[in-house]
GROMACS .gro file of C-alpha atoms in nm:
model
  186
    1MET     CA    1  -0.142  -1.169  -0.984
    2PRO     CA    2  -0.408  -0.935  -1.123
    3ASP     CA    3  -0.695  -0.819  -0.904
    4SER     CA    4  -0.933  -1.087  -1.032
    5ALA     CA    5  -0.689  -1.372  -0.957
    6HIS     CA    6  -0.615  -1.267  -0.598
    7PRO     CA    7  -0.725  -1.512  -0.325
    8LEU     CA    8  -0.977  -1.260  -0.185
    9ALA     CA    9  -1.133  -1.178  -0.523
   10GLY     CA   10  -1.506  -1.227  -0.561
   11THR     CA   11  -1.578  -1.246  -0.191
   12SER     CA   12  -1.766  -1.021   0.049
   13ARG     CA   13  -1.441  -0.935   0.223
   14GLY     CA   14  -1.425  -0.583   0.079
   15PRO     CA   15  -1.708  -0.443   0.291
   16VAL     CA   16  -1.560  -0.607   0.603
   17LEU     CA   17  -1.212  -0.460   0.540
   18LEU     CA   18  -1.353  -0.117   0.457
   19GLY     CA   19  -1.567  -0.129   0.773
   20ILE     CA   20  -1.261  -0.209   0.985
   21ALA     CA   21  -1.070   0.081   0.828
   22ARG     CA   22  -1.354   0.330   0.878
   23GLU     CA   23  -1.412   0.219   1.238
   24ALA     CA   24  -1.041   0.254   1.317
   25ILE     CA   25  -1.045   0.611   1.181
   26VAL     CA   26  -1.368   0.720   1.347
   27ARG     CA   27  -1.294   0.572   1.689
   28GLU     CA   28  -0.926   0.681   1.688
   29GLU     CA   29  -0.745   0.568   2.004
   30ASP     CA   30  -1.057   0.404   2.151
   31PHE     CA   31  -1.055   0.144   1.875
   32ARG     CA   32  -0.962  -0.206   1.994
   33PHE     CA   33  -0.838  -0.467   1.754
   34GLY     CA   34  -1.045  -0.783   1.716
   35PRO     CA   35  -1.132  -1.039   1.814
   36TRP     CA   36  -1.196  -1.086   1.444
   37GLN     CA   37  -1.507  -1.281   1.354
   38HIS     CA   38  -1.375  -1.414   1.023
   39GLU     CA   39  -1.090  -1.664   1.018
   40TRP     CA   40  -0.929  -1.491   0.717
   41LEU     CA   41  -0.890  -1.173   0.926
   42ARG     CA   42  -0.677  -1.373   1.172
   43GLU     CA   43  -0.431  -1.484   0.902
   44VAL     CA   44  -0.107  -1.289   0.866
   45GLY     CA   45  -0.139  -1.035   0.586
   46ALA     CA   46  -0.008  -0.705   0.451
   47SER     CA   47  -0.223  -0.408   0.355
   48PHE     CA   48  -0.220  -0.043   0.255
   49VAL     CA   49  -0.498   0.201   0.337
   50THR     CA   50  -0.536   0.500   0.106
   51LEU     CA   51  -0.754   0.795   0.204
   52LYS     CA   52  -0.886   1.054  -0.038
   53LEU     CA   53  -1.088   1.367   0.026
   54GLU     CA   54  -1.275   1.511  -0.273
   55GLY     CA   55  -1.053   1.301  -0.501
   56ASP     CA   56  -0.723   1.425  -0.353
   57LEU     CA   57  -0.484   1.206  -0.156
   58ARG     CA   58  -0.532   1.263   0.218
   59GLY     CA   59  -0.318   0.981   0.358
   60CYS     CA   60  -0.166   0.648   0.263
   61ILE     CA   61   0.013   0.411   0.499
   62GLY     CA   62   0.076   0.042   0.468
   63THR     CA   63   0.275  -0.270   0.526
   64VAL     CA   64   0.472  -0.423   0.240
   65ASP     CA   65   0.564  -0.746   0.416
   66ALA     CA   66   0.309  -0.932   0.627
   67HIS     CA   67   0.399  -0.944   0.996
   68ARG     CA   68   0.065  -0.927   1.181
   69ILE     CA   69  -0.285  -1.057   1.127
   70LEU     CA   70  -0.477  -0.890   0.846
   71GLY     CA   71  -0.757  -0.742   1.059
   72ASP     CA   72  -0.504  -0.573   1.289
   73ASP     CA   73  -0.292  -0.461   0.993
   74VAL     CA   74  -0.585  -0.288   0.820
   75ALA     CA   75  -0.699  -0.120   1.143
   76HIS     CA   76  -0.347  -0.004   1.228
   77ASN     CA   77  -0.278   0.127   0.877
   78ALA     CA   78  -0.614   0.307   0.855
   79ARG     CA   79  -0.550   0.490   1.179
   80ALA     CA   80  -0.192   0.570   1.073
   81ALA     CA   81  -0.306   0.700   0.731
   82ALA     CA   82  -0.561   0.928   0.898
   83TYR     CA   83  -0.352   1.058   1.185
   84ARG     CA   84   0.018   0.987   1.128
   85ASP     CA   85   0.100   1.026   0.757
   86PRO     CA   86   0.385   1.281   0.778
   87ARG     CA   87   0.277   1.445   0.451
   88PHE     CA   88  -0.056   1.565   0.592
   89PRO     CA   89  -0.203   1.709   0.910
   90PRO     CA   90  -0.421   1.465   1.107
   91VAL     CA   91  -0.770   1.413   0.966
   92SER     CA   92  -1.014   1.647   1.137
   93HIS     CA   93  -1.339   1.537   1.298
   94CYS     CA   94  -1.545   1.695   1.018
   95GLU     CA   95  -1.336   1.522   0.745
   96ARG     CA   96  -1.384   1.169   0.881
   97GLU     CA   97  -1.723   1.097   0.726
   98LEU     CA   98  -1.620   1.253   0.393
   99LEU     CA   99  -1.315   1.031   0.337
  100GLN     CA  100  -1.305   0.786   0.051
  101ILE     CA  101  -1.124   0.475   0.175
  102GLU     CA  102  -0.938   0.217  -0.030
  103VAL     CA  103  -0.790  -0.097   0.125
  104SER     CA  104  -0.529  -0.288  -0.073
  105VAL     CA  105  -0.433  -0.639   0.039
  106LEU     CA  106  -0.086  -0.724  -0.088
  107SER     CA  107   0.050  -1.053  -0.216
  108ALA     CA  108   0.394  -1.163  -0.099
  109ARG     CA  109   0.680  -0.983  -0.273
  110GLU     CA  110   0.880  -1.170  -0.535
  111PRO     CA  111   1.225  -1.056  -0.652
  112ILE     CA  112   1.270  -0.925  -1.005
  113ALA     CA  113   1.612  -1.028  -1.140
  114VAL     CA  114   1.749  -0.726  -1.326
  115ALA     CA  115   2.094  -0.643  -1.462
  116SER     CA  116   2.035  -0.285  -1.574
  117GLU     CA  117   1.784  -0.002  -1.578
  118ALA     CA  118   1.670  -0.106  -1.928
  119ASP     CA  119   1.626  -0.464  -1.805
  120ALA     CA  120   1.421  -0.342  -1.509
  121VAL     CA  121   1.200  -0.126  -1.731
  122SER     CA  122   1.138  -0.420  -1.967
  123LYS     CA  123   1.029  -0.649  -1.681
  124LEU     CA  124   0.779  -0.416  -1.513
  125ARG     CA  125   0.413  -0.495  -1.578
  126PRO     CA  126   0.219  -0.165  -1.598
  127GLY     CA  127  -0.112  -0.174  -1.417
  128ILE     CA  128  -0.029  -0.504  -1.246
  129ASP     CA  129   0.289  -0.467  -1.044
  130GLY     CA  130   0.338  -0.291  -0.719
  131VAL     CA  131   0.713  -0.234  -0.701
  132TYR     CA  132   0.946  -0.223  -0.402
  133LEU     CA  133   1.295  -0.075  -0.447
  134GLU     CA  134   1.593  -0.127  -0.215
  135PHE     CA  135   1.941   0.023  -0.235
  136GLN     CA  136   2.157   0.035   0.077
  137GLN     CA  137   1.941   0.225   0.329
  138ALA     CA  138   1.704   0.368   0.065
  139ARG     CA  139   1.361   0.205   0.029
  140SER     CA  140   1.041   0.296  -0.151
  141THR     CA  141   0.731   0.137  -0.296
  142PHE     CA  142   0.448   0.221  -0.531
  143LEU     CA  143   0.118   0.032  -0.529
  144PRO     CA  144  -0.008  -0.086  -0.870
  145GLN     CA  145  -0.261   0.201  -0.855
  146VAL     CA  146   0.026   0.446  -0.921
  147TRP     CA  147   0.036   0.320  -1.282
  148GLU     CA  148  -0.291   0.514  -1.331
  149SER     CA  149  -0.097   0.843  -1.301
  150VAL     CA  150   0.253   0.726  -1.409
  151ALA     CA  151   0.195   0.490  -1.701
  152ASP     CA  152   0.544   0.486  -1.855
  153PRO     CA  153   0.770   0.218  -1.697
  154LEU     CA  154   1.084   0.434  -1.711
  155GLU     CA  155   0.902   0.729  -1.552
  156PHE     CA  156   0.749   0.492  -1.293
  157LEU     CA  157   1.095   0.363  -1.200
  158SER     CA  158   1.237   0.718  -1.196
  159GLU     CA  159   0.963   0.838  -0.959
  160LEU     CA  160   1.017   0.533  -0.739
  161ARG     CA  161   1.388   0.618  -0.712
  162ARG     CA  162   1.305   0.982  -0.632
  163LYS     CA  163   1.067   0.866  -0.359
  164ALA     CA  164   1.357   0.664  -0.209
  165GLY     CA  165   1.572   0.978  -0.205
  166LEU     CA  166   1.784   0.871  -0.500
  167PRO     CA  167   1.843   1.059  -0.827
  168ALA     CA  168   1.570   0.981  -1.081
  169ARG     CA  169   1.805   0.805  -1.326
  170PHE     CA  170   2.037   0.646  -1.068
  171TRP     CA  171   2.134   0.283  -1.126
  172HIS     CA  172   2.369   0.054  -0.937
  173PRO     CA  173   2.419  -0.323  -0.982
  174SER     CA  174   2.326  -0.386  -0.618
  175MET     CA  175   1.986  -0.213  -0.649
  176ARG     CA  176   1.710  -0.467  -0.582
  177LEU     CA  177   1.355  -0.466  -0.709
  178SER     CA  178   1.064  -0.686  -0.614
  179ARG     CA  179   0.702  -0.695  -0.722
  180TYR     CA  180   0.368  -0.770  -0.562
  181THR     CA  181   0.004  -0.750  -0.664
  182VAL     CA  182  -0.295  -0.621  -0.474
  183GLU     CA  183  -0.660  -0.690  -0.426
  184LYS     CA  184  -0.817  -0.349  -0.378
  185PHE     CA  185  -1.146  -0.256  -0.221
  186LYS     CA  186  -1.309   0.091  -0.229
   0.00000   0.00000   0.00000
């Protein structure tokens, strides 16, 4: 579902989620989860936290499938994005206050029935779908925000396969795709 149709749309939840993420980053290991004041933070949910510094990616960690309460998930993913994203060194003390934080709350994944690469490309919804790819042990995902830099569906799918460690134009009948949407807060 598009951002405006998400269950959290139009609420004051964004500032709460962003506050949880920032507090988890600033307080590092001293941060304690909850107890969460809002009932919606105690519901099971999946999130991604994306960190940028001067417009450049500085960390991004998340949960595709919900398995813990949303408040804990956001706090955990914020701390992981800041200190445990393997692509970057840990965020330094002086960088903490300069970080731009984006929290994405994910909908449940739904399978996309596809028979071929061309079929997959035709069923992707640019700007709307986050996509999760699975083939044997290979897994990867792109949030819908990736469409901003990779607008072509075939290129999007190729980059997703590369991210999973597969050749860019690889296709196999047992490859599985699923989609999800996000409500994002910056």
